[in-house]
Amino acid sequence: MRFLNRRRFNDLSEQEILALAISSEEDDARIFRNYAERLRTDYPGTAQVFDGMAAEEDEHRSRLIALHEARFGAVIPLIRREHVAGFHTRRPVWLIENLGIDRIRAEAAQMERDAERFYLTAAARTQDAATRRLLGDLAADEAGHQRSAEGLEATHLDDPARTEEGQAAHRQFILTWVQPGLAGLMDGSVSTLAPIFATAFATRDPWTTFLVGLAASIGAGISMGFTEAASDDGQISGRGSPVKRGVASGVMTTLGGLGHALPYLIADFWTATVIAIIVVFVELWAIAWIQNRFMQTPMLRAAFQVVLGGALVFAAGVLIGSG
């Protein structure tokens, strides 16, 4: 129903097209400034790039307002993107800014492409020479924004700045996603070994073993997720959003347990058990590799800690179940 209440772009008057362009430039400038503020602490060079892009949007808006005043007077109709059916929309800043610097840059590039298409379409709709010229010029400006952005990046993002920002982004990725995810994977893979294999050897019933493994995995995932999210809000430690960390920890904990629970969907006990043991072996070595790859833990030490610890828990489960 909301779609039916919107105006069609082809039904807009030339004054309304100019008003839509003005409000769109205002919104885009505001978005770029929000990005700049979001990135200023960790990525000061990129923040200056977005400051420059916002200033360019302000200049576009001023040219559009001057043309509107010359043709239609000082009163600008209130018309925004959401009032026009099929008009390009902008994702909420709070949604994009939480997805990292590369995602923000990609969104900015898409905004420029959207604006270029709008101005080309709008220029084709108007009969006034001055309006057509300005809209065409703005389309060319938006097409050249990528080159402008590159120029701004060359000014504000020299090689040391790029290196520093890349290191900061990698460090944040490690703190927000890898560390809690790795902790969850280790907990899910190791802590569920004992109950799953104890149940397996005690009952010799694959379905019962699967249910115990499913319950243990989901329960551990929920517990780890909430614990991680509640333990640190990230404001002082700089570890990032507690929601992201909680999701990473909870999901990886659940997956770590489910890896060796799923084989027990196989009806034959020994077939399921052999496959589960192979999965455990792969899981433990994968954890050791992740520690070595992202946490710079020496491979031998990582393997000794993870594989030996997992083997001891596995042995405990088998002995308890067999007893």
mmCIF file with all atom_site columns, C-alpha atoms in Angstrom, residues 118-206:
data_model
loop_
_atom_site.group_PDB
_atom_site.id
_atom_site.type_symbol
_atom_site.label_atom_id
_atom_site.label_alt_id
_atom_site.label_comp_id
_atom_site.label_asym_id
_atom_site.label_entity_id
_atom_site.label_seq_id
_atom_site.pdbx_PDB_ins_code
_atom_site.Cartn_x
_atom_site.Cartn_y
_atom_site.Cartn_z
_atom_site.occupancy
_atom_site.B_iso_or_equiv
_atom_site.pdbx_formal_charge
_atom_site.auth_seq_id
_atom_site.auth_comp_id
_atom_site.auth_asym_id
_atom_site.auth_atom_id
_atom_site.pdbx_PDB_model_num
ATOM 1  C CA . PHE A 1 118 ? 19.204 9.827   -11.686 1.00 0.00 ? 118 PHE A CA 1
ATOM 2  C CA . TYR A 1 119 ? 20.686 12.944  -13.252 1.00 0.00 ? 119 TYR A CA 1
ATOM 3  C CA . LEU A 1 120 ? 20.840 11.369  -16.705 1.00 0.00 ? 120 LEU A CA 1
ATOM 4  C CA . THR A 1 121 ? 17.177 10.349  -16.444 1.00 0.00 ? 121 THR A CA 1
ATOM 5  C CA . ALA A 1 122 ? 16.163 13.735  -15.046 1.00 0.00 ? 122 ALA A CA 1
ATOM 6  C CA . ALA A 1 123 ? 18.029 15.624  -17.776 1.00 0.00 ? 123 ALA A CA 1
ATOM 7  C CA . ALA A 1 124 ? 16.130 13.666  -20.411 1.00 0.00 ? 124 ALA A CA 1
ATOM 8  C CA . ARG A 1 125 ? 12.840 14.741  -18.807 1.00 0.00 ? 125 ARG A CA 1
ATOM 9  C CA . THR A 1 126 ? 13.357 18.511  -18.783 1.00 0.00 ? 126 THR A CA 1
ATOM 10 C CA . GLN A 1 127 ? 12.819 20.955  -21.645 1.00 0.00 ? 127 GLN A CA 1
ATOM 11 C CA . ASP A 1 128 ? 14.516 23.962  -20.040 1.00 0.00 ? 128 ASP A CA 1
ATOM 12 C CA . ALA A 1 129 ? 17.999 24.456  -21.449 1.00 0.00 ? 129 ALA A CA 1
ATOM 13 C CA . ALA A 1 130 ? 19.600 25.711  -18.216 1.00 0.00 ? 130 ALA A CA 1
ATOM 14 C CA . THR A 1 131 ? 18.079 22.891  -16.179 1.00 0.00 ? 131 THR A CA 1
ATOM 15 C CA . ARG A 1 132 ? 19.082 20.300  -18.731 1.00 0.00 ? 132 ARG A CA 1
ATOM 16 C CA . ARG A 1 133 ? 22.630 21.658  -18.799 1.00 0.00 ? 133 ARG A CA 1
ATOM 17 C CA . LEU A 1 134 ? 22.984 21.610  -15.021 1.00 0.00 ? 134 LEU A CA 1
ATOM 18 C CA . LEU A 1 135 ? 21.553 18.107  -14.644 1.00 0.00 ? 135 LEU A CA 1
ATOM 19 C CA . GLY A 1 136 ? 23.839 16.855  -17.386 1.00 0.00 ? 136 GLY A CA 1
ATOM 20 C CA . ASP A 1 137 ? 26.820 18.518  -15.718 1.00 0.00 ? 137 ASP A CA 1
ATOM 21 C CA . LEU A 1 138 ? 25.907 16.923  -12.397 1.00 0.00 ? 138 LEU A CA 1
ATOM 22 C CA . ALA A 1 139 ? 25.622 13.524  -14.065 1.00 0.00 ? 139 ALA A CA 1
ATOM 23 C CA . ALA A 1 140 ? 29.117 14.022  -15.430 1.00 0.00 ? 140 ALA A CA 1
ATOM 24 C CA . ASP A 1 141 ? 30.298 15.115  -11.977 1.00 0.00 ? 141 ASP A CA 1
ATOM 25 C CA . GLU A 1 142 ? 28.850 11.985  -10.374 1.00 0.00 ? 142 GLU A CA 1
ATOM 26 C CA . ALA A 1 143 ? 30.473 9.841   -13.052 1.00 0.00 ? 143 ALA A CA 1
ATOM 27 C CA . GLY A 1 144 ? 33.746 11.552  -12.222 1.00 0.00 ? 144 GLY A CA 1
ATOM 28 C CA . HIS A 1 145 ? 33.291 11.200  -8.489  1.00 0.00 ? 145 HIS A CA 1
ATOM 29 C CA . GLN A 1 146 ? 35.245 7.996   -8.565  1.00 0.00 ? 146 GLN A CA 1
ATOM 30 C CA . ARG A 1 147 ? 38.164 9.914   -10.039 1.00 0.00 ? 147 ARG A CA 1
ATOM 31 C CA . SER A 1 148 ? 37.575 12.659  -7.478  1.00 0.00 ? 148 SER A CA 1
ATOM 32 C CA . ALA A 1 149 ? 37.574 10.099  -4.702  1.00 0.00 ? 149 ALA A CA 1
ATOM 33 C CA . GLU A 1 150 ? 40.818 8.688   -6.052  1.00 0.00 ? 150 GLU A CA 1
ATOM 34 C CA . GLY A 1 151 ? 42.260 12.198  -6.050  1.00 0.00 ? 151 GLY A CA 1
ATOM 35 C CA . LEU A 1 152 ? 41.146 12.761  -2.485  1.00 0.00 ? 152 LEU A CA 1
ATOM 36 C CA . GLU A 1 153 ? 42.580 9.394   -1.500  1.00 0.00 ? 153 GLU A CA 1
ATOM 37 C CA . ALA A 1 154 ? 45.873 10.313  -3.135  1.00 0.00 ? 154 ALA A CA 1
ATOM 38 C CA . THR A 1 155 ? 45.886 13.487  -1.032  1.00 0.00 ? 155 THR A CA 1
ATOM 39 C CA . HIS A 1 156 ? 44.841 12.004  2.285   1.00 0.00 ? 156 HIS A CA 1
ATOM 40 C CA . LEU A 1 157 ? 45.839 8.354   1.956   1.00 0.00 ? 157 LEU A CA 1
ATOM 41 C CA . ASP A 1 158 ? 49.552 8.049   1.229   1.00 0.00 ? 158 ASP A CA 1
ATOM 42 C CA . ASP A 1 159 ? 51.217 4.642   1.450   1.00 0.00 ? 159 ASP A CA 1
ATOM 43 C CA . PRO A 1 160 ? 51.949 4.830   5.206   1.00 0.00 ? 160 PRO A CA 1
ATOM 44 C CA . ALA A 1 161 ? 48.352 5.885   5.893   1.00 0.00 ? 161 ALA A CA 1
ATOM 45 C CA . ARG A 1 162 ? 46.962 3.043   3.757   1.00 0.00 ? 162 ARG A CA 1
ATOM 46 C CA . THR A 1 163 ? 49.228 0.573   5.523   1.00 0.00 ? 163 THR A CA 1
ATOM 47 C CA . GLU A 1 164 ? 48.207 1.869   8.933   1.00 0.00 ? 164 GLU A CA 1
ATOM 48 C CA . GLU A 1 165 ? 44.492 1.724   8.062   1.00 0.00 ? 165 GLU A CA 1
ATOM 49 C CA . GLY A 1 166 ? 44.874 -1.773  6.632   1.00 0.00 ? 166 GLY A CA 1
ATOM 50 C CA . GLN A 1 167 ? 46.568 -2.926  9.807   1.00 0.00 ? 167 GLN A CA 1
ATOM 51 C CA . ALA A 1 168 ? 43.858 -1.319  11.927  1.00 0.00 ? 168 ALA A CA 1
ATOM 52 C CA . ALA A 1 169 ? 41.109 -3.013  9.878   1.00 0.00 ? 169 ALA A CA 1
ATOM 53 C CA . HIS A 1 170 ? 42.848 -6.392  10.157  1.00 0.00 ? 170 HIS A CA 1
ATOM 54 C CA . ARG A 1 171 ? 43.322 -5.941  13.897  1.00 0.00 ? 171 ARG A CA 1
ATOM 55 C CA . GLN A 1 172 ? 39.656 -5.062  14.342  1.00 0.00 ? 172 GLN A CA 1
ATOM 56 C CA . PHE A 1 173 ? 38.617 -8.100  12.288  1.00 0.00 ? 173 PHE A CA 1
ATOM 57 C CA . ILE A 1 174 ? 40.728 -10.322 14.536  1.00 0.00 ? 174 ILE A CA 1
ATOM 58 C CA . LEU A 1 175 ? 39.329 -8.819  17.743  1.00 0.00 ? 175 LEU A CA 1
ATOM 59 C CA . THR A 1 176 ? 35.681 -8.769  16.671  1.00 0.00 ? 176 THR A CA 1
ATOM 60 C CA . TRP A 1 177 ? 35.318 -11.952 14.640  1.00 0.00 ? 177 TRP A CA 1
ATOM 61 C CA . VAL A 1 178 ? 38.320 -14.285 14.758  1.00 0.00 ? 178 VAL A CA 1
ATOM 62 C CA . GLN A 1 179 ? 39.054 -14.354 18.490  1.00 0.00 ? 179 GLN A CA 1
ATOM 63 C CA . PRO A 1 180 ? 35.471 -14.973 19.691  1.00 0.00 ? 180 PRO A CA 1
ATOM 64 C CA . GLY A 1 181 ? 34.790 -17.308 16.777  1.00 0.00 ? 181 GLY A CA 1
ATOM 65 C CA . LEU A 1 182 ? 37.931 -19.306 17.496  1.00 0.00 ? 182 LEU A CA 1
ATOM 66 C CA . ALA A 1 183 ? 37.093 -19.503 21.192  1.00 0.00 ? 183 ALA A CA 1
ATOM 67 C CA . GLY A 1 184 ? 33.622 -20.732 20.298  1.00 0.00 ? 184 GLY A CA 1
ATOM 68 C CA . LEU A 1 185 ? 34.912 -23.304 17.821  1.00 0.00 ? 185 LEU A CA 1
ATOM 69 C CA . MET A 1 186 ? 37.366 -24.648 20.384  1.00 0.00 ? 186 MET A CA 1
ATOM 70 C CA . ASP A 1 187 ? 34.717 -24.823 23.078  1.00 0.00 ? 187 ASP A CA 1
ATOM 71 C CA . GLY A 1 188 ? 32.146 -26.433 20.803  1.00 0.00 ? 188 GLY A CA 1
ATOM 72 C CA . SER A 1 189 ? 34.583 -28.926 19.311  1.00 0.00 ? 189 SER A CA 1
ATOM 73 C CA . VAL A 1 190 ? 36.287 -29.972 22.555  1.00 0.00 ? 190 VAL A CA 1
ATOM 74 C CA . SER A 1 191 ? 33.700 -29.582 25.299  1.00 0.00 ? 191 SER A CA 1
ATOM 75 C CA . THR A 1 192 ? 31.075 -31.643 23.479  1.00 0.00 ? 192 THR A CA 1
ATOM 76 C CA . LEU A 1 193 ? 33.423 -34.563 22.798  1.00 0.00 ? 193 LEU A CA 1
ATOM 77 C CA . ALA A 1 194 ? 32.944 -36.152 26.204  1.00 0.00 ? 194 ALA A CA 1
ATOM 78 C CA . PRO A 1 195 ? 29.111 -36.111 26.354  1.00 0.00 ? 195 PRO A CA 1
ATOM 79 C CA . ILE A 1 196 ? 28.701 -37.184 22.721  1.00 0.00 ? 196 ILE A CA 1
ATOM 80 C CA . PHE A 1 197 ? 31.125 -40.092 22.778  1.00 0.00 ? 197 PHE A CA 1
ATOM 81 C CA . ALA A 1 198 ? 30.166 -41.108 26.304  1.00 0.00 ? 198 ALA A CA 1
ATOM 82 C CA . THR A 1 199 ? 26.557 -41.368 25.118  1.00 0.00 ? 199 THR A CA 1
ATOM 83 C CA . ALA A 1 200 ? 27.626 -43.176 21.966  1.00 0.00 ? 200 ALA A CA 1
ATOM 84 C CA . PHE A 1 201 ? 29.561 -45.921 23.742  1.00 0.00 ? 201 PHE A CA 1
ATOM 85 C CA . ALA A 1 202 ? 27.087 -46.169 26.614  1.00 0.00 ? 202 ALA A CA 1
ATOM 86 C CA . THR A 1 203 ? 23.990 -46.625 24.465  1.00 0.00 ? 203 THR A CA 1
ATOM 87 C CA . ARG A 1 204 ? 25.334 -47.776 21.075  1.00 0.00 ? 204 ARG A CA 1
ATOM 88 C CA . ASP A 1 205 ? 22.283 -45.895 19.744  1.00 0.00 ? 205 ASP A CA 1
ATOM 89 C CA . PRO A 1 206 ? 23.139 -43.385 16.974  1.00 0.00 ? 206 PRO A CA 1
#
